[in-house]
XYZ file of C-alpha atoms in Angstrom:
608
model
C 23.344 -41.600 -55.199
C 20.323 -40.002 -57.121
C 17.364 -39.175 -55.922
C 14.644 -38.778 -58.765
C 11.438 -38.122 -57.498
C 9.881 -37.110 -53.944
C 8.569 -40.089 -53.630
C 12.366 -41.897 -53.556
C 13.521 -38.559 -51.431
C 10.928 -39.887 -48.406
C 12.162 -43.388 -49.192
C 15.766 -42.520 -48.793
C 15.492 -40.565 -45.609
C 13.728 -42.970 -43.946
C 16.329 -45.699 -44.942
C 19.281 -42.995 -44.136
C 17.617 -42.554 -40.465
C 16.880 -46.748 -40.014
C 20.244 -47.596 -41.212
C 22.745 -44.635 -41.671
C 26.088 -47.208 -42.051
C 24.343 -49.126 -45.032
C 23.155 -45.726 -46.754
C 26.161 -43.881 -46.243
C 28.497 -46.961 -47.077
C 26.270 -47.009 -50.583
C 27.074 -43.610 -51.132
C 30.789 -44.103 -50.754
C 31.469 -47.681 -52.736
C 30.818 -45.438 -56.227
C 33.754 -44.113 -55.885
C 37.249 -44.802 -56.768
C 39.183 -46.354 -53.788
C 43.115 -47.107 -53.745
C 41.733 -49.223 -50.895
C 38.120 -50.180 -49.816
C 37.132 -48.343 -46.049
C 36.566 -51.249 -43.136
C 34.175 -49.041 -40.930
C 31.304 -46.200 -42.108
C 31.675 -44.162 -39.473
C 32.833 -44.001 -35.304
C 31.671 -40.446 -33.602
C 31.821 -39.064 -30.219
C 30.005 -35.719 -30.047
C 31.097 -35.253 -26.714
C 35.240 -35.728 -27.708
C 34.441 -34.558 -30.571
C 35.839 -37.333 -32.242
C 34.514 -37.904 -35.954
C 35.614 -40.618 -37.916
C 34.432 -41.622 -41.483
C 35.298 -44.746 -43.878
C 38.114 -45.485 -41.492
C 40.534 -48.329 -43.313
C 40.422 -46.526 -47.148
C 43.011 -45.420 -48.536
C 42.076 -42.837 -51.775
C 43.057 -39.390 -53.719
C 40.601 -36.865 -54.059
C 41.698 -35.971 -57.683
C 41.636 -39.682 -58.633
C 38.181 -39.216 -58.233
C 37.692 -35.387 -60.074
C 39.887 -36.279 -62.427
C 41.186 -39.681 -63.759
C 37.980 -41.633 -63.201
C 36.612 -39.402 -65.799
C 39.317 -40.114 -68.068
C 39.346 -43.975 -67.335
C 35.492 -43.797 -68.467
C 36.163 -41.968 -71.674
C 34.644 -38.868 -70.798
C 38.804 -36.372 -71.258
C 37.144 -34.650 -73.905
C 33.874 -33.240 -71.869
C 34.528 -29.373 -70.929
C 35.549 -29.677 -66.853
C 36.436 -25.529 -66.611
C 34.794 -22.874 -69.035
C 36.131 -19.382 -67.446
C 34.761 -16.051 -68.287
C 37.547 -13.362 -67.818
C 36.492 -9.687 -66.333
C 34.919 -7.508 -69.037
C 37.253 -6.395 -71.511
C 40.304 -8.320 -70.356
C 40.266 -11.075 -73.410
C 38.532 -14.439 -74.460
C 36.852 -17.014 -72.193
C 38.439 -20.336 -72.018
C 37.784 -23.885 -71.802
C 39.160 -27.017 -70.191
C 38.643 -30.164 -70.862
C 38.966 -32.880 -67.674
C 42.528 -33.787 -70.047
C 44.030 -30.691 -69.787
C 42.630 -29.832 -66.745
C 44.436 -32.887 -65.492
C 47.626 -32.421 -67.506
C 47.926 -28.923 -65.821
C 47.142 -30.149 -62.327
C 49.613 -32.526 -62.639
C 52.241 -30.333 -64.130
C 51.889 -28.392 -61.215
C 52.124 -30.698 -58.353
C 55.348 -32.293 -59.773
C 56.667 -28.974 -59.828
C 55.622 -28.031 -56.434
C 56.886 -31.610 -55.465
C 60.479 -30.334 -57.003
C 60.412 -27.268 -54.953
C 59.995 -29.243 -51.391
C 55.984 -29.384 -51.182
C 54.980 -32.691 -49.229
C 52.090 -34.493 -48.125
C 50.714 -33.096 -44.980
C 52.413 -29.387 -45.272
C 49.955 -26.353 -45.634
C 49.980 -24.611 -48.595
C 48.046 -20.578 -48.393
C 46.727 -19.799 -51.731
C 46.169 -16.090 -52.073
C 44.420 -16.216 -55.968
C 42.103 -14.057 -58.019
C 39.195 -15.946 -59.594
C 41.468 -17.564 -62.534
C 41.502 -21.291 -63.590
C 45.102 -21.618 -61.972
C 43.055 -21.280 -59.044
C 41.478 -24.561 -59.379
C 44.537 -25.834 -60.410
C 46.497 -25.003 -57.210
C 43.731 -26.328 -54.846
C 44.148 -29.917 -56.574
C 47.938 -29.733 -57.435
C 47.607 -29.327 -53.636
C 45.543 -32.371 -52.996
C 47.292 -34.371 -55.696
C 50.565 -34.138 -53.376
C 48.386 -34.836 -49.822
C 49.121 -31.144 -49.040
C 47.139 -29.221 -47.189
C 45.376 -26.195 -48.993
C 44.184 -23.309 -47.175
C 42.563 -20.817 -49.579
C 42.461 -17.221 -48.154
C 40.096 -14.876 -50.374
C 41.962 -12.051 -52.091
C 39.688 -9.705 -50.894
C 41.797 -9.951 -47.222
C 44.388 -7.582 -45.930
C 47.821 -8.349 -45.661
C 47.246 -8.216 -41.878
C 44.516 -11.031 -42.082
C 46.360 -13.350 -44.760
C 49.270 -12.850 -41.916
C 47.014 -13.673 -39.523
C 46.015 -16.938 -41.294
C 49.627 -17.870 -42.870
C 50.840 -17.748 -39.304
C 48.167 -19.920 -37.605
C 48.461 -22.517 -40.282
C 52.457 -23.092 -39.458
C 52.358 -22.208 -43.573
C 55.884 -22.830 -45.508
C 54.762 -22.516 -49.229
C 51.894 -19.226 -50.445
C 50.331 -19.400 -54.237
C 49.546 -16.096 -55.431
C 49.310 -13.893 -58.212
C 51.041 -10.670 -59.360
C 47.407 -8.845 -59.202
C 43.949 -9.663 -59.791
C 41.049 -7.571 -61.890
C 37.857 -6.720 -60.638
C 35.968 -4.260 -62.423
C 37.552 -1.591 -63.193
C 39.989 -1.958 -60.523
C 43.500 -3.523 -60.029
C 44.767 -5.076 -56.540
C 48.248 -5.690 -56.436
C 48.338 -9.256 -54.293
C 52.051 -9.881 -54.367
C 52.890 -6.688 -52.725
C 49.849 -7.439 -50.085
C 52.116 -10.925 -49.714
C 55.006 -9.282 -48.993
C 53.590 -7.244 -46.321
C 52.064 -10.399 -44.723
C 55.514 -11.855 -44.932
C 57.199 -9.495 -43.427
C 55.158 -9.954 -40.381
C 55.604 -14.429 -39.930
C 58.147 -16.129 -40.879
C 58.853 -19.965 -41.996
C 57.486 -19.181 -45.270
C 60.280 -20.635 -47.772
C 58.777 -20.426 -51.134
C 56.044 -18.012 -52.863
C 54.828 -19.040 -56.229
C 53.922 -15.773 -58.278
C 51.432 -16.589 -60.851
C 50.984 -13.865 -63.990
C 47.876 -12.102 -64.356
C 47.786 -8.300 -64.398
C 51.655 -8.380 -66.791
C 52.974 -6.269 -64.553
C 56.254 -6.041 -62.636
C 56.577 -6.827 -58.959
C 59.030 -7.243 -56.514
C 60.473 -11.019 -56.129
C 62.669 -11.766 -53.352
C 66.164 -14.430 -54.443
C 65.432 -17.622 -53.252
C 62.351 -17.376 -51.936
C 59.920 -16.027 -54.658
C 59.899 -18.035 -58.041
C 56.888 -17.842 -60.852
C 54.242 -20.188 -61.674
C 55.549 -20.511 -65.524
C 59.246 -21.523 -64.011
C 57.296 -23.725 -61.743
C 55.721 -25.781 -64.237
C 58.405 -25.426 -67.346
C 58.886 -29.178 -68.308
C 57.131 -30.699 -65.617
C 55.324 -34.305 -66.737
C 51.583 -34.581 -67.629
C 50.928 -36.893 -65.186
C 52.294 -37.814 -61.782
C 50.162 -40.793 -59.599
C 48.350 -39.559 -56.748
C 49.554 -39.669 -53.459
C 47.609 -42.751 -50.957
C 45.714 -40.837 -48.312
C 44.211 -42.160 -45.173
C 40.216 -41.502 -45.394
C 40.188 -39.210 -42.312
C 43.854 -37.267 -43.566
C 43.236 -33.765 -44.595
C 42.385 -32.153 -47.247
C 42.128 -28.654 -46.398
C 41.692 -26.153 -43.968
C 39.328 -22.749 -44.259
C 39.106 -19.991 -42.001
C 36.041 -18.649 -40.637
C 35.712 -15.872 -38.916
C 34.341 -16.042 -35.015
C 33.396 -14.320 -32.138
C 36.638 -14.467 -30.039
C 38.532 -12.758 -32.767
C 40.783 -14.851 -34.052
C 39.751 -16.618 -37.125
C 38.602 -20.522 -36.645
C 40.933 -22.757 -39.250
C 37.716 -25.456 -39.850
C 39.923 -28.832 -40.507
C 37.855 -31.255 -43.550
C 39.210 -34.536 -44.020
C 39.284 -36.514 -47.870
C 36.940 -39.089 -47.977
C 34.039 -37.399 -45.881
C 34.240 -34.584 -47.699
C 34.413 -36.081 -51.276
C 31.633 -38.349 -50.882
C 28.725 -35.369 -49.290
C 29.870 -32.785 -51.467
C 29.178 -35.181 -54.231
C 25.967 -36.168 -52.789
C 24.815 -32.940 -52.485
C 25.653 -31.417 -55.382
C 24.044 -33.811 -57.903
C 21.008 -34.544 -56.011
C 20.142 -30.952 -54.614
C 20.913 -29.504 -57.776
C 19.580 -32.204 -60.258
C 22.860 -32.194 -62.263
C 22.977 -34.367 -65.734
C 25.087 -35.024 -68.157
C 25.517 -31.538 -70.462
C 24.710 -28.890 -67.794
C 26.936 -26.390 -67.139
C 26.697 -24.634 -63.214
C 27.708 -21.476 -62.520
C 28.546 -21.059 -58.775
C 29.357 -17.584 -58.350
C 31.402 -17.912 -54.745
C 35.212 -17.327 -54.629
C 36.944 -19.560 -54.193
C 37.999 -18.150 -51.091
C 34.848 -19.378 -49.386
C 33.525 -22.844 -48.871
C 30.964 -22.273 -51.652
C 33.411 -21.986 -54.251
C 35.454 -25.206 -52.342
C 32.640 -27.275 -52.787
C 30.214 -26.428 -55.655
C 32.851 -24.391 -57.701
C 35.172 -26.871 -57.309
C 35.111 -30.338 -55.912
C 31.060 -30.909 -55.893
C 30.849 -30.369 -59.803
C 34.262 -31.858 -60.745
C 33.687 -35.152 -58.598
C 30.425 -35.389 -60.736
C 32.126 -34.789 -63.968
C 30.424 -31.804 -64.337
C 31.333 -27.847 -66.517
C 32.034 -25.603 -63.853
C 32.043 -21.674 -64.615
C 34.857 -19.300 -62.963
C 33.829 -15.935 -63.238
C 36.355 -13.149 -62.019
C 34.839 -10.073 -62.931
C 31.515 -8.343 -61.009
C 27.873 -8.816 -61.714
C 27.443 -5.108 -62.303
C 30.226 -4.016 -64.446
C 30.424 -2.949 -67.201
C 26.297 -3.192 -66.616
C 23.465 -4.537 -65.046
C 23.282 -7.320 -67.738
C 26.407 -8.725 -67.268
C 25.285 -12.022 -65.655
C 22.407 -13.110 -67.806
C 24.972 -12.007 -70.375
C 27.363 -14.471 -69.392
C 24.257 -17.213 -68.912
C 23.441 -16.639 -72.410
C 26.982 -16.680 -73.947
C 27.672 -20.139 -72.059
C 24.442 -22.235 -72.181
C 24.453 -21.520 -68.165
C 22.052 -24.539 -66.851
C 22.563 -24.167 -63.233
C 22.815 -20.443 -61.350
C 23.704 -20.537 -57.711
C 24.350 -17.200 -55.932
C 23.923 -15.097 -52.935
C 20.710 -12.954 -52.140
C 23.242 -10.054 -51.777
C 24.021 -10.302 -55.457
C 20.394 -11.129 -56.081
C 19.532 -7.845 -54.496
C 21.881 -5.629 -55.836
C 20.592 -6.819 -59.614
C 16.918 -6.398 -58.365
C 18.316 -2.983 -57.616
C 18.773 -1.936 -61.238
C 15.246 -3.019 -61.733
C 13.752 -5.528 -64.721
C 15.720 -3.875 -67.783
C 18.904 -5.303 -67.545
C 17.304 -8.440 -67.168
C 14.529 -8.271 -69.790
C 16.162 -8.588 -72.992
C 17.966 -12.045 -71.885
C 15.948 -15.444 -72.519
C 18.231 -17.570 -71.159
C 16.801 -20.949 -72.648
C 19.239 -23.612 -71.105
C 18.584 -22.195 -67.391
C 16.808 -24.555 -65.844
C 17.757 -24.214 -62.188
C 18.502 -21.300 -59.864
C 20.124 -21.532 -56.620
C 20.746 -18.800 -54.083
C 23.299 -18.994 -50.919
C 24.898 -17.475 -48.105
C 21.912 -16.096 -46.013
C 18.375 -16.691 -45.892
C 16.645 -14.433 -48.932
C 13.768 -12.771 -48.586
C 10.426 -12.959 -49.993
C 11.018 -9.915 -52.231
C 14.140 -11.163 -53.644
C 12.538 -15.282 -54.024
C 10.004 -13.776 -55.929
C 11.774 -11.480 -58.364
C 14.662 -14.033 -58.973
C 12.031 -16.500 -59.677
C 9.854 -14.625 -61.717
C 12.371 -12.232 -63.473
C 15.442 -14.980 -64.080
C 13.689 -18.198 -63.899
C 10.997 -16.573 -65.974
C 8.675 -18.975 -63.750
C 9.951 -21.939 -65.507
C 12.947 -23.018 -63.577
C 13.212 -24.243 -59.802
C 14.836 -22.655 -57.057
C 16.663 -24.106 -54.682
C 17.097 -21.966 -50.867
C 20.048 -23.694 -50.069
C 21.306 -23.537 -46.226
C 24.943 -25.175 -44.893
C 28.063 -23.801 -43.278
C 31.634 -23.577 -43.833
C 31.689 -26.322 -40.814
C 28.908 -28.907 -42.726
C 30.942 -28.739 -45.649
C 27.764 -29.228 -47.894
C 24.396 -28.269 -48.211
C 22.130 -29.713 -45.039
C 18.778 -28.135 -45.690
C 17.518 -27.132 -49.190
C 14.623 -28.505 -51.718
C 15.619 -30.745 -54.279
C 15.377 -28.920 -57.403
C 12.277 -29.530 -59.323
C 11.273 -32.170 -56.816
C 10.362 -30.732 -53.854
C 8.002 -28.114 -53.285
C 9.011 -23.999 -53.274
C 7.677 -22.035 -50.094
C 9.593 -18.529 -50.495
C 11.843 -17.918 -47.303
C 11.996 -21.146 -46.471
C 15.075 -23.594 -47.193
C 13.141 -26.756 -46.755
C 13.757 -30.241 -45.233
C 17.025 -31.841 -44.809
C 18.879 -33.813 -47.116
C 18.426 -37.819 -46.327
C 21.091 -38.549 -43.835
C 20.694 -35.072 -41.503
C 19.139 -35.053 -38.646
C 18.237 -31.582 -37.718
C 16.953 -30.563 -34.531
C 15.462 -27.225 -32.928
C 16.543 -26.683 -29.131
C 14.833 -24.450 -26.464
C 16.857 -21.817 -24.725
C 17.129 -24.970 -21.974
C 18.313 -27.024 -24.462
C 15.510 -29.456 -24.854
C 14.774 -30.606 -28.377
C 11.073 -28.930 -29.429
C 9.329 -32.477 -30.555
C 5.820 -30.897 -31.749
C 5.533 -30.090 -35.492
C 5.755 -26.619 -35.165
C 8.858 -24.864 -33.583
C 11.521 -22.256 -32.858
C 14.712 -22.032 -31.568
C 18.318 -22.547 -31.882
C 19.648 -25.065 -34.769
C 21.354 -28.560 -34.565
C 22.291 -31.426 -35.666
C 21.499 -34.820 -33.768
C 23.799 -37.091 -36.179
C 26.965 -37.118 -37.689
C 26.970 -36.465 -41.314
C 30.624 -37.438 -43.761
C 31.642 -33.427 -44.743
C 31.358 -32.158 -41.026
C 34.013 -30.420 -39.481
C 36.686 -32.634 -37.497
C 38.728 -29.871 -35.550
C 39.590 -26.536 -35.278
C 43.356 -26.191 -36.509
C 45.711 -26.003 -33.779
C 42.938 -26.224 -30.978
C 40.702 -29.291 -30.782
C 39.145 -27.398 -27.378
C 37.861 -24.639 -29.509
C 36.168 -27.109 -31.402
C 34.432 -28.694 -28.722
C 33.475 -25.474 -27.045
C 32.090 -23.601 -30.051
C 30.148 -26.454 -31.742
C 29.741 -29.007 -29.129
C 29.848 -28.044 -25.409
C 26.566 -26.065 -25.377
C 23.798 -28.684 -26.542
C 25.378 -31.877 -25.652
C 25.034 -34.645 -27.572
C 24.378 -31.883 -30.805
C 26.398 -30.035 -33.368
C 25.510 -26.535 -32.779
C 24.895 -24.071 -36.011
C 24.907 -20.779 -34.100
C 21.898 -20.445 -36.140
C 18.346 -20.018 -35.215
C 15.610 -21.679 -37.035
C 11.700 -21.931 -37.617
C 10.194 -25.605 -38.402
C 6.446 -25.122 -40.028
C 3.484 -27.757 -39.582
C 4.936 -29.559 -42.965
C 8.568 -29.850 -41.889
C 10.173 -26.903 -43.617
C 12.582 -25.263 -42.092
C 13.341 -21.079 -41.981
C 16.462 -20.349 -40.939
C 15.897 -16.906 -39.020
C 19.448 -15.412 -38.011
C 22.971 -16.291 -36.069
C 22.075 -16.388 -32.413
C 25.885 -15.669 -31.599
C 28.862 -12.740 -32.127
C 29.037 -13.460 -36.035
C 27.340 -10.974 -38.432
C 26.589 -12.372 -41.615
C 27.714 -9.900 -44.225
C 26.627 -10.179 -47.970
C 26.767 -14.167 -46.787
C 30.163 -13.801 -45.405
C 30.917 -14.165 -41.524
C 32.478 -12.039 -39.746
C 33.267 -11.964 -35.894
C 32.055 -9.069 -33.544
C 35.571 -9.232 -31.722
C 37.938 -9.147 -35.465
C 35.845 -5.808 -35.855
C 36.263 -4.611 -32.946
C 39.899 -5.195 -32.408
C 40.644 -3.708 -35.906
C 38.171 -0.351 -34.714
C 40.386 -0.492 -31.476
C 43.565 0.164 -33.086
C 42.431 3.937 -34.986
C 43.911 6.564 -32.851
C 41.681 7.777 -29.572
C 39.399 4.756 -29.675
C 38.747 3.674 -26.251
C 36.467 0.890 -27.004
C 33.882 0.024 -29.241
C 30.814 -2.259 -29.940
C 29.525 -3.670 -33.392
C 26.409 -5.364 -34.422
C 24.592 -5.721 -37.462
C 21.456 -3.846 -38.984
C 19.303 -4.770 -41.914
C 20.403 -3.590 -45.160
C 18.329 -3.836 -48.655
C 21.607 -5.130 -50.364
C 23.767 -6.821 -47.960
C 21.168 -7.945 -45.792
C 22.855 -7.361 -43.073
C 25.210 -4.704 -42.919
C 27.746 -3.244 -39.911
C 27.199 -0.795 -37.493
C 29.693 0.355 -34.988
C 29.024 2.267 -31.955
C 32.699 3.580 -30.687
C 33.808 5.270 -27.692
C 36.586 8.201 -28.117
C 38.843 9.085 -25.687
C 38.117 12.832 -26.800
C 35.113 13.943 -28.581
C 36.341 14.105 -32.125
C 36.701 17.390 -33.771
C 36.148 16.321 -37.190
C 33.580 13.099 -37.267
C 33.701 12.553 -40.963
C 37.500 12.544 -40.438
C 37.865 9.926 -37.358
C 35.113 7.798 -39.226
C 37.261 7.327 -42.125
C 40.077 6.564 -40.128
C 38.418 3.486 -38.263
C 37.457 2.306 -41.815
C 40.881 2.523 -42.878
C 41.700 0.327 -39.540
C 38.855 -2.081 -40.472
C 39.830 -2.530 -43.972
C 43.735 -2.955 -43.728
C 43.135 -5.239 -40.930
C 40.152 -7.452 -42.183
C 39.467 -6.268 -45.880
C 36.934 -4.019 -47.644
C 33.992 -6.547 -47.345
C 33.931 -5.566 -42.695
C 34.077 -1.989 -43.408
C 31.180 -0.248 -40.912
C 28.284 0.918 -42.842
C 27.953 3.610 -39.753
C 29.724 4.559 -37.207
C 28.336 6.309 -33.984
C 30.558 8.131 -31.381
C 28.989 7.926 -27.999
C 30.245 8.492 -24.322
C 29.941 4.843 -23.267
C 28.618 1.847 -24.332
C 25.700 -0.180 -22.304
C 27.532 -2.978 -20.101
C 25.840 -5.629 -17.631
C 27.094 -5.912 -13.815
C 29.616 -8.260 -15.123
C 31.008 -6.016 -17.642
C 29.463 -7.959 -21.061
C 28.352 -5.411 -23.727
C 24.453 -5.758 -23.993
C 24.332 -6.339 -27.556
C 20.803 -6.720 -27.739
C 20.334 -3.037 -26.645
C 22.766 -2.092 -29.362
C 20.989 -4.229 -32.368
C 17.910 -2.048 -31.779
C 18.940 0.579 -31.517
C 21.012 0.106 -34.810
C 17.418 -0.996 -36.535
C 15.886 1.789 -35.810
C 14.160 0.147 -32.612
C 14.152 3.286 -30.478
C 11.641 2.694 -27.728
């Protein structure tokens, strides 16, 4: 599974593109398997119909958990968490007790009703009972959906009720900063919207008193009071599921993307130690949620598959200063750094001081994530954190490739700033035309897919197989479709230049045009509105609305602060507008479709 040099990377993509079965198959047999898989893979891009190691039978856990304990290794740290400034001591986890409390967990979920194949919403601050739930979840052959607890009620309603949910895992609160967010009373108001949910498990975090409804809400300490240390893993089918995420996209409601077990266990894993470099000892700090697919798979499964520390952070990288990160790199012999350009930016903000007095001797590589990052930002993360001595790896993949596709190989590959790189050995990227005709020369632009299955992709959209096909397949047939565009230099790197669809990509997170929209809609005297994103030195891209009143507003600060209010209790915080403009009408083709590409100009500044 390692690749060590670039010489073995060219070896292994050319043996990955000859003879993807045998490599792939390779990948997979160094894993633990209740029974072997028969087949390597059966796809029909055109269906879609995706099928990996078809005839196995295996448990995700078995394999982050109680292989490591079969080979002696219980005692290495699995989970070091560092709590939000001020709010106690860090703790550590050991892949034992990690186990003993996953366990613990999914016996008592398993008491309460929780079966293989039901969908379980977890609604968690950045603690190590997050972890915990996702493979207490995975343990049973339940289904975890993760929803990040930066959401509104209205969106975790949203997501509860297109899951067909019966069980939420949440928490009384979370810290961030110096703020509180209640999440149970956010639950409740979710609740009171679906129904079907039977049982909410109320984990304890902030100490304080909430509301908890008889016979339906029960705590996480009454949960796992007496529950055994161990409980055997439940037999799942390769291609059963192991969770679902939800993705924003451009039709307004939110796309549940559907990963199956052994697919996703064996990329992830592939992925993780080879773009990252990973040995024995290191400790990675991933500083996703785990409310996104970053944390899913290199906060959680990619470094605990590969026996791995993994750091949980909960608090902010700004508070109580500018230092806190390298702080926290210091304090934990951090090894690995992978975060998004937004954060990177918003550091760079507070300029080289915070940084400077921090050595950071064990940091050896730095990753970044989310978005493409700019030259400015490559250079001073390089220069300022690396200190020039550690690689850096541009890392680009979606919530629907469940792993990292395109990146450098860190320390083996060479660094071109803005550039992600070449593909990992087994993806087969290619560049389109606007006629959909694959660009062959060296050099190229256009859109962004992929010619070949790979084992983490996407197998369905929940509930609606035809949204699957339409959104990733239908377009360039015979291709997966990224929405993204891209840039291919004369050496094979690849630049990935921008979404090419209705998704803005916010401080790395996607958000659809229409969820916006909808939300803006609903503020009183909105008529219609359009948004689109603009180029921001922080968030990279940032939101700006353009919104048609039905009356001219008297007081514009006032009616702009009421469609954030909109936007915020029905998304969250993170699709607030960064500006809002009132105007009489908004520009429209003879068929009625808002010209967008009028609007993103105009938003950048672009007036002529």
């Amino acid at each position: 599974m390692r690749i060590r040099s670039w010489e073995e990377y060219l070896s292994a993509a050319d043996r990955a593109r000859r003879d993807p079965a045998d490599f792939w198959g390779e990948m997979a047999r160094g894993f633990q398997w209740m029974r072997p898989f028969e087949t390597v893979c059966e796809a029909d891009f055109a269906a879609p119909r995706i099928e990996w190691f078809q005839g196995g039978v295996l448990n995700i856990t078995e394999n982050c958990l109680d292989r490591h304990l079969a080979a002696g290794d219980g005692d290495r740290c699995a989970l070091r968490w560092e709590p939000n400034a001020g709010e106690g001591p860090a703790r550590s986890w050991s892949y034992r007790e990690l186990s003993e409390r996953v366990c613990a967990l999914a016996a008592g979920l398993q008491r309460l009703g929780v079966a293989k194949g039901d969908r379980v919403i977890l609604y968690l601050p950045m603690v190590p009972e997050a972890v915990v739930a996702m493979l207490a979840c995975a343990r049973l052959g339940a289904i975890h959906a993760v929803v990040f607890a930066g959401f509104s009620a209205q969106a975790l309603a949203d997501r509860i009720q297109d899951a067909g949910a019966k069980w939420v895992i949440t928490a009384d609160g979370l810290r961030r900063g110096d703020r509180r967010v209640g999440l149970k009373a956010l639950v409740d108001e979710a609740l009171a919207q679906v129904e079907g949910v039977e049982r909410v498990v109320v984990l304890e975090v902030l100490g304080e008193e909430v509301a908890m409804r008889a016979g339906r809400d029960v705590t996480w300490a009454s949960v796992v009071e007496g529950m055994p240390r161990f409980i055997p893993a439940a037999p799942m089918q390769s291609e059963d599921v192991l969770f679902i995420l939800y993705t924003s996209g451009s039709t307004g409601k939110p796309k549940g993307v559907v990963h199956t077990t052994a697919g996703y266990m064996v990329y992830t894993a592939y992925s993780f130690c080879n773009v990252f470099q990973w040995e024995p000892g290191d400790v990675f700090w991933c500083t996703a949620d785990v409310g996104w697919v970053t944390g899913h798979s290199y906060t959680t499964y990619g470094p605990l598959l590969m026996g791995a520390t993994t750091l949980l952070f909960e608090g902010i990288p700004t508070y109580p200063h500018a230092g806190r990160c390298w702080e926290v790199i210091e304090k934990h012999g951090v090894t690995h750094f992978y975060t998004a350009p937004t954060a990177i930016r918003a550091l760079m903000a507070h300029g080289d001081e915070p940084v400077a007095p921090f050595e950071m001797p064990t940091l050896r590589v730095l990753g970044s994530v989310g978005e493409p990052i700019n030259e400015e930002a490559w250079h001073w993360y390089y220069e300022r954190v690396g200190r020039g001595r550690c690689a850096l790896v541009d890392t680009w993949w979606q919530t629907e490739t469940g792993g990292i596709m395109i990146s450098g190989l860190a320390g083996l590959s060479p660094e071109k700033p803005g550039h992600a790189g070449w593909p990992l050995p087994g993806i087969e990227p290619v560049i389109v035309d606007a006629d959909g005709h694959p660009i062959l020369t060296p050099e190229a632009q256009g859109h962004l897919c992929v010619a070949a299955p790979w084992p983490s992709m996407l197998r369905t959209t929940y509930g609606d197989h035809e949204r699957c096909r339409t959104t990733y397949f239908a377009s360039h047939p015979g291709m997966y479709f990224t929405g993204d565009g891209a840039r291919r230099d004369a050496q094979g790197m690849y630049r990935i230049i921008g979404r090419v669809d209705d998704v803005i990509n916010v401080s790395g997170h996607r958000l659809g045009t229409a969820e916006i929209e909808s939300a803006i809609n609903s503020a009183p005297d909105i008529v219609e509105s359009a948004v689109v994103g603009f180029p921001h030195p922080i968030k990279g891209t940032a939101i700006y609305a353009f919104v048609v009143s039905a009356t001219a507003p008297e007081d514009e600060i006032r009616a702009r602060q009421a469609i954030q209010d909109e936007v915020v209790a029905g998304i969250g915080a993170l699709a607030r507008p960064e500006k809002i403009q009132f105007v009489p009408a908004l520009p429209k083709t003879r068929s009625g479709k808002i010209m967008r590409r009028i609007l993103r100009k105009i938003a950048a500044g672009e007036t002529e």
